[in-house]
Every structure is written in structure tokens, then in C-alpha cells.
Short mmCIF file of C-alpha atoms in Angstrom, two decimals:
data_model
loop_
_atom_site.label_atom_id
_atom_site.label_comp_id
_atom_site.label_asym_id
_atom_site.label_seq_id
_atom_site.Cartn_x
_atom_site.Cartn_y
_atom_site.Cartn_z
CA UNK W 29 7.10 -3.25 13.02
CA UNK W 30 10.79 -3.67 12.48
CA UNK W 31 11.23 -1.18 9.61
CA UNK W 32 10.72 2.55 9.91
CA UNK W 33 7.87 3.67 7.68
CA UNK W 34 8.13 6.91 5.75
CA UNK W 35 4.72 8.49 6.35
CA UNK W 36 5.22 11.21 3.73
CA UNK W 37 6.16 8.62 1.14
CA UNK W 38 3.12 6.46 1.90
CA UNK W 39 0.78 9.44 2.10
CA UNK W 40 2.03 10.43 -1.35
CA UNK W 41 1.64 6.94 -2.82
CA UNK W 42 -1.74 6.56 -1.11
CA UNK W 43 -3.40 8.91 -3.60
CA UNK W 44 -4.81 6.99 -6.61
CA UNK W 45 -4.09 9.81 -9.07
CA UNK W 46 -0.45 9.95 -8.02
CA UNK W 47 -0.16 6.16 -8.26
CA UNK W 48 -1.56 6.31 -11.79
CA UNK W 49 0.89 9.11 -12.62
CA UNK W 50 3.77 6.98 -11.37
CA UNK W 51 2.50 4.09 -13.52
CA UNK W 52 2.44 6.33 -16.59
CA UNK W 53 5.86 7.79 -15.89
CA UNK W 54 7.31 4.32 -15.40
CA UNK W 55 5.68 3.04 -18.59
CA UNK W 56 6.81 6.02 -20.69
CA UNK W 57 10.11 6.60 -18.93
CA UNK W 58 9.28 10.29 -18.46
CA UNK W 59 6.52 12.82 -18.89
CA UNK W 60 5.39 16.40 -18.47
CA UNK W 61 2.38 17.82 -16.69
CA UNK W 62 0.82 18.33 -20.13
CA UNK W 63 1.46 14.76 -21.34
CA UNK W 64 0.12 13.33 -18.08
CA UNK W 65 -3.00 15.53 -18.17
CA UNK W 66 -3.75 14.16 -21.66
CA UNK W 67 -3.85 10.64 -20.22
CA UNK W 68 -5.72 11.33 -17.00
CA UNK W 69 -9.10 12.87 -16.19
CA UNK W 70 -7.39 15.67 -14.26
CA UNK W 71 -6.48 19.22 -15.26
CA UNK W 72 -2.91 20.17 -16.06
CA UNK W 73 -2.87 22.41 -12.99
CA UNK W 74 -3.94 19.53 -10.75
CA UNK W 75 -1.29 17.31 -12.35
CA UNK W 76 1.34 19.98 -11.64
CA UNK W 77 0.30 20.01 -7.97
CA UNK W 78 0.45 16.21 -7.79
CA UNK W 79 3.90 16.28 -9.40
CA UNK W 80 5.06 18.76 -6.75
CA UNK W 81 3.92 16.34 -4.03
CA UNK W 82 5.68 13.44 -5.78
CA UNK W 83 8.82 15.55 -6.06
CA UNK W 84 8.75 16.52 -2.35
CA UNK W 85 8.54 12.81 -1.47
CA UNK W 86 11.53 12.15 -3.73
CA UNK W 87 9.57 9.88 -6.06
CA UNK W 88 10.10 12.01 -9.18
CA UNK W 89 12.75 14.45 -10.36
CA UNK W 90 12.30 17.12 -13.01
CA UNK W 91 14.58 18.18 -15.82
CA UNK W 92 13.87 21.46 -17.59
CA UNK W 93 12.86 20.81 -21.22
CA UNK W 94 12.10 24.09 -22.95
CA UNK W 95 9.12 25.67 -21.25
CA UNK W 96 8.15 22.52 -19.36
CA UNK W 97 9.63 20.20 -16.80
CA UNK W 98 10.21 16.62 -17.85
CA UNK W 99 9.66 14.26 -14.91
CA UNK W 100 11.13 10.82 -14.35
CA UNK W 101 10.65 8.37 -11.49
CA UNK W 102 13.43 8.05 -8.93
CA UNK W 103 14.02 4.30 -8.95
CA UNK W 104 15.89 4.35 -5.63
CA UNK W 105 13.05 6.07 -3.76
CA UNK W 106 10.53 3.76 -5.40
CA UNK W 107 12.74 0.90 -4.21
CA UNK W 108 12.45 2.26 -0.65
CA UNK W 109 8.66 2.10 -1.01
CA UNK W 110 8.85 -1.48 -2.30
CA UNK W 111 11.04 -2.56 0.64
CA UNK W 112 8.68 -0.88 3.11
CA UNK W 113 5.66 -2.50 1.46
CA UNK W 114 7.39 -5.87 1.71
CA UNK W 115 7.95 -5.30 5.43
CA UNK W 116 4.32 -4.27 5.94
CA UNK W 117 3.22 -7.40 4.08
CA UNK W 118 5.50 -9.58 6.22
CA UNK W 119 4.26 -7.97 9.43
CA UNK W 120 0.60 -8.43 8.46
CA UNK W 121 1.19 -12.04 7.46
CA UNK W 122 2.67 -12.67 10.91
CA UNK W 123 -0.29 -10.93 12.60
CA UNK W 124 -2.81 -12.92 10.58
CA UNK W 125 -1.03 -16.18 11.44
CA UNK W 126 -1.25 -15.29 15.16
CA UNK W 127 -4.96 -14.52 14.78
CA UNK W 128 -5.48 -17.83 12.94
CA UNK W 129 -3.73 -19.78 15.71
CA UNK W 130 -5.88 -18.05 18.36
CA UNK W 131 -9.07 -18.75 16.41
CA UNK W 132 -8.10 -22.41 15.93
CA UNK W 133 -7.34 -22.76 19.65
CA UNK W 134 -10.70 -21.23 20.56
CA UNK W 135 -12.45 -23.59 18.15
CA UNK W 136 -10.64 -26.66 19.60
CA UNK W 137 -11.53 -25.56 23.14
CA UNK W 138 -15.18 -25.10 22.17
CA UNK W 139 -15.26 -28.53 20.52
CA UNK W 140 -13.67 -30.08 23.61
CA UNK W 141 -16.26 -28.41 25.87
CA UNK W 142 -19.10 -29.58 23.59
CA UNK W 143 -17.77 -33.14 23.55
CA UNK W 144 -17.36 -33.12 27.34
CA UNK W 145 -20.87 -31.76 27.84
CA UNK W 146 -22.37 -34.38 25.52
CA UNK W 147 -20.57 -37.29 27.20
CA UNK W 148 -21.41 -36.00 30.72
CA UNK W 149 -25.18 -35.83 30.05
CA UNK W 150 -26.29 -38.53 27.59
CA UNK W 151 -29.93 -37.54 28.03
CA UNK W 152 -29.13 -34.00 26.95
CA UNK W 153 -27.92 -35.19 23.56
CA UNK W 154 -31.23 -37.05 22.96
CA UNK W 155 -33.36 -33.96 23.55
#
């Protein structure tokens, strides 16, 4: 792989609840643990823990708003994730193309062997 992958970033994004939280924060522009817990089947305390993980990974940043923290998505860090995902996609496309070429070569070789075997023993084909 040509790009360095940020394991903490991808571990953070790998959790479906955190991905949904990012979706909600992006859609609303910002949110609190309370507002997110109203939209997800997770307790406010669990949301707060997920937000702490997102913050450690640099994906969200809080601003104090009264008694709560108002979170917004860090577009630059999300951009890093998008670039890395693009690289992973490119790398896997290249791997799959290599596998396809190998499989096609194996199939051609098998067809060539079958054709050679059939032409070498005409009685075999009749059986």
C-alpha cells in the first residue's frame, strides 16, 4: 500500500454507531450528546463515550455551550479518511485485477489442455 493508514482513525470509523453519529453531525452541522442520544438507540452516556473516541481521533471538536459540549465534524480529518479510503479502494482494485488476470490465464491453460487432450485421443471424446 502506498499510503500510510491511520489505524486509530479507521478503528474509530469502523464502529457503526460512530459512523451514524458522524452522519448526524454532518447533516445537522453540530450536535450534543443529548441531541444525538435522541436520534440513536444508545444512551446519552454511551454517546458521550463515543464522542470522546471521535474527539481523540480528531474527527470531532467540541465547543462549550452552557452545560453541554456542542460537537462539530473536523472536515480536514474527515478528508484524511476519504483520501485513505480512496487509496484502499485503488489498491484493492489493482489486487482484484491481478487475481482476474491469473484466473483468466488458468482458465485459458485448462482449455488448451482440454483441447490438446481431445485432439490427441479422438476415441476418448466419443466415450
